[in-house]
Amino acid sequence: MLRIGALVSGGGTNLQAIMDAIDKGTIPDAAVELVVSNKKDAYALERAEAAGIATGIISRKQFENSADFDKALADTLLSHEVDLVLLAGFMAILGPGFFTHFENRVMNIHPALIPSFSGPGFYGLHVHEAVLEYGCKITGASVHFVTPEVDAGPLILQKAVTVRSGDTPEILQKRVMEEAEWTIYPEAVRLFALGKLSVQGRHVVISE
Ligand code: GRF
């Protein structure tokens, strides 16, 4: 069975989409074993508790430096024998030390078509504000394996979403979630669970 650990900071709608896909059997033979937040009031923690999943709070403020924060997160995930780590709205940057334990086993969802509108500073509503300011006609979401460079790891799945006239950042954020994020993140986890993803340099090859 695929043992999943999720790192969260906010609402947890992507986490919910993945828990639902596991419950429905769309993602076979998998379980979310642990949800860790760096914010104590993250609603994602309530979603996990409601589903009977173990939760924890690990905040950067508890540690003198980022390396110790990374180590605490990795140790907690390893103690739950997690095979796959999902960043699901996790608003902290992980350092290289974290990835030594989970090479090609950390995924993230980004609310734009990487490499556009990605990298440091592109998070939350800022992404959608920038898309609208630029005048883009399409945007979307990307699931990728995570490397120490922000939003730069190998892409797994992407889905385009239309930008409509009159969109506000909030309206666009909601459409990107509904039409792209909640579909492609569970699908990427399903492909991982089935052993269909292989990383070859920058490329993720999806087998039939
Ligand atoms: C999503 O827009 C995701 O793309 C980004 O952070 C947001 C998290 O939302 N990384 P939620 O916590 O899953 O509702």
PDB file of C-alpha atoms and ligand atoms in Angstrom:
ATOM      1  CA  MET A   1       0.000   0.000   0.000  1.00  0.00           C
ATOM      2  CA  LEU A   2       1.154   3.521  -0.839  1.00  0.00           C
ATOM      3  CA  ARG A   3       1.601   5.498   2.373  1.00  0.00           C
ATOM      4  CA  ILE A   4       1.059   9.232   1.789  1.00  0.00           C
ATOM      5  CA  GLY A   5       2.099  12.154   3.964  1.00  0.00           C
ATOM      6  CA  ALA A   6       0.777  15.643   3.224  1.00  0.00           C
ATOM      7  CA  LEU A   7       2.216  19.021   4.182  1.00  0.00           C
ATOM      8  CA  VAL A   8      -0.381  21.800   4.343  1.00  0.00           C
ATOM      9  CA  SER A   9      -0.863  25.392   5.471  1.00  0.00           C
ATOM     10  CA  GLY A  10      -4.391  26.341   4.466  1.00  0.00           C
ATOM     11  CA  GLY A  11      -7.797  25.187   3.348  1.00  0.00           C
ATOM     12  CA  GLY A  12      -6.838  21.738   2.153  1.00  0.00           C
ATOM     13  CA  THR A  13      -9.173  21.434  -0.846  1.00  0.00           C
ATOM     14  CA  ASN A  14      -6.511  19.576  -2.819  1.00  0.00           C
ATOM     15  CA  LEU A  15      -5.930  17.259   0.129  1.00  0.00           C
ATOM     16  CA  GLN A  16      -9.697  16.672   0.227  1.00  0.00           C
ATOM     17  CA  ALA A  17      -9.778  15.832  -3.493  1.00  0.00           C
ATOM     18  CA  ILE A  18      -7.048  13.244  -2.932  1.00  0.00           C
ATOM     19  CA  MET A  19      -8.714  11.753   0.171  1.00  0.00           C
ATOM     20  CA  ASP A  20     -11.976  11.508  -1.799  1.00  0.00           C
ATOM     21  CA  ALA A  21     -10.236   9.781  -4.725  1.00  0.00           C
ATOM     22  CA  ILE A  22      -8.729   7.245  -2.304  1.00  0.00           C
ATOM     23  CA  ASP A  23     -12.136   6.645  -0.671  1.00  0.00           C
ATOM     24  CA  LYS A  24     -13.748   6.107  -4.064  1.00  0.00           C
ATOM     25  CA  GLY A  25     -11.013   3.677  -5.104  1.00  0.00           C
ATOM     26  CA  THR A  26      -9.893   5.925  -7.977  1.00  0.00           C
ATOM     27  CA  ILE A  27      -6.468   5.960  -6.342  1.00  0.00           C
ATOM     28  CA  PRO A  28      -5.987   2.258  -5.555  1.00  0.00           C
ATOM     29  CA  ASP A  29      -4.214   0.778  -2.562  1.00  0.00           C
ATOM     30  CA  ALA A  30      -3.220   4.061  -0.928  1.00  0.00           C
ATOM     31  CA  ALA A  31      -3.830   5.878   2.340  1.00  0.00           C
ATOM     32  CA  VAL A  32      -3.042   9.307   3.726  1.00  0.00           C
ATOM     33  CA  GLU A  33      -1.187   8.377   6.904  1.00  0.00           C
ATOM     34  CA  LEU A  34      -0.248  11.799   8.197  1.00  0.00           C
ATOM     35  CA  VAL A  35      -1.048  15.484   7.613  1.00  0.00           C
ATOM     36  CA  VAL A  36       1.391  18.061   8.974  1.00  0.00           C
ATOM     37  CA  SER A  37       0.721  21.787   8.962  1.00  0.00           C
ATOM     38  CA  ASN A  38       3.097  24.652   9.639  1.00  0.00           C
ATOM     39  CA  LYS A  39       0.074  26.735  10.690  1.00  0.00           C
ATOM     40  CA  LYS A  40      -1.978  25.685  13.688  1.00  0.00           C
ATOM     41  CA  ASP A  41      -5.262  27.088  12.348  1.00  0.00           C
ATOM     42  CA  ALA A  42      -5.104  25.439   8.905  1.00  0.00           C
ATOM     43  CA  TYR A  43      -8.545  24.089   8.001  1.00  0.00           C
ATOM     44  CA  ALA A  44      -6.775  21.198   6.260  1.00  0.00           C
ATOM     45  CA  LEU A  45      -6.046  19.808   9.754  1.00  0.00           C
ATOM     46  CA  GLU A  46      -9.783  19.635  10.486  1.00  0.00           C
ATOM     47  CA  ARG A  47     -10.365  17.795   7.204  1.00  0.00           C
ATOM     48  CA  ALA A  48      -7.701  15.253   8.177  1.00  0.00           C
ATOM     49  CA  GLU A  49      -9.055  14.830  11.708  1.00  0.00           C
ATOM     50  CA  ALA A  50     -12.577  14.320  10.335  1.00  0.00           C
ATOM     51  CA  ALA A  51     -11.161  11.497   8.213  1.00  0.00           C
ATOM     52  CA  GLY A  52      -9.370   9.924  11.192  1.00  0.00           C
ATOM     53  CA  ILE A  53      -5.910  10.767   9.878  1.00  0.00           C
ATOM     54  CA  ALA A  54      -3.014  11.560  12.234  1.00  0.00           C
ATOM     55  CA  THR A  55      -2.059  15.235  12.278  1.00  0.00           C
ATOM     56  CA  GLY A  56       0.823  17.333  13.507  1.00  0.00           C
ATOM     57  CA  ILE A  57       1.919  20.959  13.645  1.00  0.00           C
ATOM     58  CA  ILE A  58       5.526  21.806  12.904  1.00  0.00           C
ATOM     59  CA  SER A  59       6.304  25.484  12.520  1.00  0.00           C
ATOM     60  CA  ARG A  60       9.514  27.077  11.281  1.00  0.00           C
ATOM     61  CA  LYS A  61       9.383  29.336  14.381  1.00  0.00           C
ATOM     62  CA  GLN A  62      10.090  26.349  16.651  1.00  0.00           C
ATOM     63  CA  PHE A  63      13.595  26.019  15.173  1.00  0.00           C
ATOM     64  CA  GLU A  64      16.736  28.111  15.037  1.00  0.00           C
ATOM     65  CA  ASN A  65      17.342  27.421  11.379  1.00  0.00           C
ATOM     66  CA  SER A  66      15.701  26.026   8.253  1.00  0.00           C
ATOM     67  CA  ALA A  67      17.808  22.873   8.249  1.00  0.00           C
ATOM     68  CA  ASP A  68      16.418  21.872  11.661  1.00  0.00           C
ATOM     69  CA  PHE A  69      12.870  22.603  10.443  1.00  0.00           C
ATOM     70  CA  ASP A  70      13.460  20.426   7.366  1.00  0.00           C
ATOM     71  CA  LYS A  71      14.859  17.656   9.550  1.00  0.00           C
ATOM     72  CA  ALA A  72      11.882  17.719  11.911  1.00  0.00           C
ATOM     73  CA  LEU A  73       9.470  17.460   8.973  1.00  0.00           C
ATOM     74  CA  ALA A  74      11.448  14.643   7.345  1.00  0.00           C
ATOM     75  CA  ASP A  75      11.821  12.731  10.639  1.00  0.00           C
ATOM     76  CA  THR A  76       8.065  12.931  11.282  1.00  0.00           C
ATOM     77  CA  LEU A  77       7.216  11.704   7.777  1.00  0.00           C
ATOM     78  CA  LEU A  78       9.823   8.929   8.009  1.00  0.00           C
ATOM     79  CA  SER A  79       8.498   7.828  11.415  1.00  0.00           C
ATOM     80  CA  HIS A  80       5.141   7.218   9.670  1.00  0.00           C
ATOM     81  CA  GLU A  81       6.940   5.285   6.913  1.00  0.00           C
ATOM     82  CA  VAL A  82       5.618   7.611   4.243  1.00  0.00           C
ATOM     83  CA  ASP A  83       6.374   6.642   0.597  1.00  0.00           C
ATOM     84  CA  LEU A  84       5.048   9.802  -1.071  1.00  0.00           C
ATOM     85  CA  VAL A  85       4.973  13.373   0.258  1.00  0.00           C
ATOM     86  CA  LEU A  86       2.332  15.754  -1.097  1.00  0.00           C
ATOM     87  CA  LEU A  87       2.721  19.500  -0.753  1.00  0.00           C
ATOM     88  CA  ALA A  88      -0.887  20.622  -0.704  1.00  0.00           C
ATOM     89  CA  GLY A  89      -0.900  24.369  -0.254  1.00  0.00           C
ATOM     90  CA  PHE A  90       2.226  24.211   1.936  1.00  0.00           C
ATOM     91  CA  MET A  91       3.497  27.773   2.344  1.00  0.00           C
ATOM     92  CA  ALA A  92       7.109  27.094   3.285  1.00  0.00           C
ATOM     93  CA  ILE A  93      10.170  26.349   1.193  1.00  0.00           C
ATOM     94  CA  LEU A  94      11.938  23.056   1.859  1.00  0.00           C
ATOM     95  CA  GLY A  95      15.738  22.919   1.778  1.00  0.00           C
ATOM     96  CA  PRO A  96      17.974  20.351   0.063  1.00  0.00           C
ATOM     97  CA  GLY A  97      18.306  18.303   3.277  1.00  0.00           C
ATOM     98  CA  PHE A  98      14.652  17.354   3.084  1.00  0.00           C
ATOM     99  CA  PHE A  99      14.905  15.877  -0.413  1.00  0.00           C
ATOM    100  CA  THR A 100      17.758  13.485   0.387  1.00  0.00           C
ATOM    101  CA  HIS A 101      15.115  11.335   2.106  1.00  0.00           C
ATOM    102  CA  PHE A 102      12.452  11.606  -0.601  1.00  0.00           C
ATOM    103  CA  GLU A 103      14.084  11.834  -4.018  1.00  0.00           C
ATOM    104  CA  ASN A 104      11.373  11.932  -6.725  1.00  0.00           C
ATOM    105  CA  ARG A 105       8.835  11.241  -4.011  1.00  0.00           C
ATOM    106  CA  VAL A 106       7.622  14.786  -3.263  1.00  0.00           C
ATOM    107  CA  MET A 107       4.849  16.312  -5.402  1.00  0.00           C
ATOM    108  CA  ASN A 108       3.400  19.812  -5.521  1.00  0.00           C
ATOM    109  CA  ILE A 109       0.452  21.478  -7.237  1.00  0.00           C
ATOM    110  CA  HIS A 110       1.013  24.970  -8.614  1.00  0.00           C
ATOM    111  CA  PRO A 111      -1.897  27.140  -9.814  1.00  0.00           C
ATOM    112  CA  ALA A 112      -0.400  28.179 -13.177  1.00  0.00           C
ATOM    113  CA  LEU A 113       1.139  26.620 -16.262  1.00  0.00           C
ATOM    114  CA  ILE A 114       4.792  26.281 -15.201  1.00  0.00           C
ATOM    115  CA  PRO A 115       7.208  27.815 -16.222  1.00  0.00           C
ATOM    116  CA  SER A 116       4.867  30.819 -16.456  1.00  0.00           C
ATOM    117  CA  PHE A 117       3.947  32.595 -13.249  1.00  0.00           C
ATOM    118  CA  SER A 118       6.032  30.322 -11.032  1.00  0.00           C
ATOM    119  CA  GLY A 119       9.024  30.514  -8.729  1.00  0.00           C
ATOM    120  CA  PRO A 120       9.636  32.667  -5.663  1.00  0.00           C
ATOM    121  CA  GLY A 121       6.811  35.133  -4.954  1.00  0.00           C
ATOM    122  CA  PHE A 122       4.259  33.315  -7.104  1.00  0.00           C
ATOM    123  CA  TYR A 123       1.900  31.823  -4.566  1.00  0.00           C
ATOM    124  CA  GLY A 124      -1.776  32.103  -3.680  1.00  0.00           C
ATOM    125  CA  LEU A 125      -3.703  34.979  -5.229  1.00  0.00           C
ATOM    126  CA  HIS A 126      -0.469  36.632  -6.444  1.00  0.00           C
ATOM    127  CA  VAL A 127      -0.307  34.051  -9.231  1.00  0.00           C
ATOM    128  CA  HIS A 128      -3.783  34.858 -10.527  1.00  0.00           C
ATOM    129  CA  GLU A 129      -3.243  38.618 -10.135  1.00  0.00           C
ATOM    130  CA  ALA A 130      -0.131  38.342 -12.321  1.00  0.00           C
ATOM    131  CA  VAL A 131      -1.935  36.250 -14.958  1.00  0.00           C
ATOM    132  CA  LEU A 132      -4.735  38.848 -15.190  1.00  0.00           C
ATOM    133  CA  GLU A 133      -2.342  41.795 -15.190  1.00  0.00           C
ATOM    134  CA  TYR A 134      -0.411  40.251 -18.085  1.00  0.00           C
ATOM    135  CA  GLY A 135      -3.591  39.759 -20.092  1.00  0.00           C
ATOM    136  CA  CYS A 136      -3.263  35.990 -20.516  1.00  0.00           C
ATOM    137  CA  LYS A 137      -6.106  34.187 -22.280  1.00  0.00           C
ATOM    138  CA  ILE A 138      -5.321  30.840 -20.707  1.00  0.00           C
ATOM    139  CA  THR A 139      -3.810  29.755 -17.420  1.00  0.00           C
ATOM    140  CA  GLY A 140      -4.049  26.449 -15.590  1.00  0.00           C
ATOM    141  CA  ALA A 141      -2.369  24.221 -13.049  1.00  0.00           C
ATOM    142  CA  SER A 142       0.721  22.027 -12.930  1.00  0.00           C
ATOM    143  CA  VAL A 143       1.665  19.018 -10.811  1.00  0.00           C
ATOM    144  CA  HIS A 144       5.394  18.433 -10.555  1.00  0.00           C
ATOM    145  CA  PHE A 145       7.978  16.573  -8.560  1.00  0.00           C
ATOM    146  CA  VAL A 146       9.617  18.931  -6.116  1.00  0.00           C
ATOM    147  CA  THR A 147      13.308  19.752  -6.098  1.00  0.00           C
ATOM    148  CA  PRO A 148      15.103  22.369  -3.983  1.00  0.00           C
ATOM    149  CA  GLU A 149      14.549  24.988  -6.704  1.00  0.00           C
ATOM    150  CA  VAL A 150      11.045  26.457  -6.241  1.00  0.00           C
ATOM    151  CA  ASP A 151       8.493  25.242  -8.853  1.00  0.00           C
ATOM    152  CA  ALA A 152      11.284  23.936 -11.107  1.00  0.00           C
ATOM    153  CA  GLY A 153      11.067  20.150 -10.725  1.00  0.00           C
ATOM    154  CA  PRO A 154       9.973  17.727 -13.481  1.00  0.00           C
ATOM    155  CA  LEU A 155       6.375  18.267 -14.621  1.00  0.00           C
ATOM    156  CA  ILE A 156       3.936  15.378 -14.190  1.00  0.00           C
ATOM    157  CA  LEU A 157       0.608  16.775 -15.443  1.00  0.00           C
ATOM    158  CA  GLN A 158      -0.716  20.150 -16.577  1.00  0.00           C
ATOM    159  CA  LYS A 159      -4.207  21.338 -17.467  1.00  0.00           C
ATOM    160  CA  ALA A 160      -5.242  24.591 -19.138  1.00  0.00           C
ATOM    161  CA  VAL A 161      -8.070  26.803 -17.931  1.00  0.00           C
ATOM    162  CA  THR A 162      -9.664  29.695 -19.850  1.00  0.00           C
ATOM    163  CA  VAL A 163      -9.324  33.232 -18.506  1.00  0.00           C
ATOM    164  CA  ARG A 164     -12.614  35.090 -18.993  1.00  0.00           C
ATOM    165  CA  SER A 165     -13.245  38.797 -19.274  1.00  0.00           C
ATOM    166  CA  GLY A 166     -14.332  40.228 -15.961  1.00  0.00           C
ATOM    167  CA  ASP A 167     -12.336  37.662 -13.965  1.00  0.00           C
ATOM    168  CA  THR A 168     -11.019  38.782 -10.610  1.00  0.00           C
ATOM    169  CA  PRO A 169      -8.081  36.950  -9.012  1.00  0.00           C
ATOM    170  CA  GLU A 170     -10.556  35.243  -6.665  1.00  0.00           C
ATOM    171  CA  ILE A 171     -12.852  34.084  -9.482  1.00  0.00           C
ATOM    172  CA  LEU A 172      -9.905  32.806 -11.501  1.00  0.00           C
ATOM    173  CA  GLN A 173      -8.398  31.027  -8.492  1.00  0.00           C
ATOM    174  CA  LYS A 174     -11.690  29.200  -7.943  1.00  0.00           C
ATOM    175  CA  ARG A 175     -11.995  28.188 -11.618  1.00  0.00           C
ATOM    176  CA  VAL A 176      -8.390  26.921 -11.722  1.00  0.00           C
ATOM    177  CA  MET A 177      -9.071  24.800  -8.645  1.00  0.00           C
ATOM    178  CA  GLU A 178     -12.396  23.422  -9.896  1.00  0.00           C
ATOM    179  CA  GLU A 179     -11.379  22.807 -13.514  1.00  0.00           C
ATOM    180  CA  ALA A 180      -7.746  21.788 -13.075  1.00  0.00           C
ATOM    181  CA  GLU A 181      -6.231  21.335  -9.613  1.00  0.00           C
ATOM    182  CA  TRP A 182      -8.791  18.955  -8.107  1.00  0.00           C
ATOM    183  CA  THR A 183      -8.552  16.768 -11.211  1.00  0.00           C
ATOM    184  CA  ILE A 184      -4.857  16.617 -12.007  1.00  0.00           C
ATOM    185  CA  TYR A 185      -3.505  16.266  -8.460  1.00  0.00           C
ATOM    186  CA  PRO A 186      -5.472  13.086  -7.683  1.00  0.00           C
ATOM    187  CA  GLU A 187      -4.654  11.808 -11.188  1.00  0.00           C
ATOM    188  CA  ALA A 188      -0.909  12.335 -10.624  1.00  0.00           C
ATOM    189  CA  VAL A 189      -1.125  10.475  -7.306  1.00  0.00           C
ATOM    190  CA  ARG A 190      -3.072   7.667  -9.014  1.00  0.00           C
ATOM    191  CA  LEU A 191      -0.342   7.325 -11.655  1.00  0.00           C
ATOM    192  CA  PHE A 192       2.326   7.259  -8.928  1.00  0.00           C
ATOM    193  CA  ALA A 193       0.373   4.645  -6.942  1.00  0.00           C
ATOM    194  CA  LEU A 194       0.185   2.471 -10.056  1.00  0.00           C
ATOM    195  CA  GLY A 195       3.952   2.802 -10.603  1.00  0.00           C
ATOM    196  CA  LYS A 196       3.419   4.524 -13.946  1.00  0.00           C
ATOM    197  CA  LEU A 197       5.718   7.528 -13.425  1.00  0.00           C
ATOM    198  CA  SER A 198       9.421   7.459 -14.165  1.00  0.00           C
ATOM    199  CA  VAL A 199      11.686  10.481 -13.944  1.00  0.00           C
ATOM    200  CA  GLN A 200      14.271  10.778 -16.716  1.00  0.00           C
ATOM    201  CA  GLY A 201      16.213  13.977 -16.192  1.00  0.00           C
ATOM    202  CA  ARG A 202      13.730  16.849 -16.503  1.00  0.00           C
ATOM    203  CA  HIS A 203      11.094  14.606 -18.042  1.00  0.00           C
ATOM    204  CA  VAL A 204       8.459  12.481 -16.366  1.00  0.00           C
ATOM    205  CA  VAL A 205       7.541   9.542 -18.576  1.00  0.00           C
ATOM    206  CA  ILE A 206       4.031   8.155 -18.035  1.00  0.00           C
ATOM    207  CA  SER A 207       3.744   4.510 -19.025  1.00  0.00           C
ATOM    208  CA  GLU A 208       0.594   2.973 -20.503  1.00  0.00           C
TER     209      GLU A 208
HETATM  210  C1  GRF B   1      -3.756  25.814  -4.375  1.00  0.00           C
HETATM  211  O1  GRF B   1      -4.119  26.860  -5.227  1.00  0.00           O
HETATM  212  C2  GRF B   1      -2.475  25.190  -4.842  1.00  0.00           C
HETATM  213  O2  GRF B   1      -2.323  25.216  -6.221  1.00  0.00           O
HETATM  214  C3  GRF B   1      -1.437  26.050  -4.184  1.00  0.00           C
HETATM  215  O3  GRF B   1      -1.980  26.406  -2.940  1.00  0.00           O
HETATM  216  C4  GRF B   1      -3.394  26.330  -2.984  1.00  0.00           C
HETATM  217  C5  GRF B   1      -3.809  25.389  -1.910  1.00  0.00           C
HETATM  218  O4  GRF B   1      -5.199  25.302  -1.748  1.00  0.00           O
HETATM  219  N1  GRF B   1      -0.173  25.367  -4.100  1.00  0.00           N
HETATM  220  P1  GRF B   1      -5.804  24.180  -0.814  1.00  0.00           P
HETATM  221  O5  GRF B   1      -5.176  24.335   0.569  1.00  0.00           O
HETATM  222  O6  GRF B   1      -5.499  22.842  -1.428  1.00  0.00           O
HETATM  223  O7  GRF B   1      -7.282  24.474  -0.779  1.00  0.00           O
END
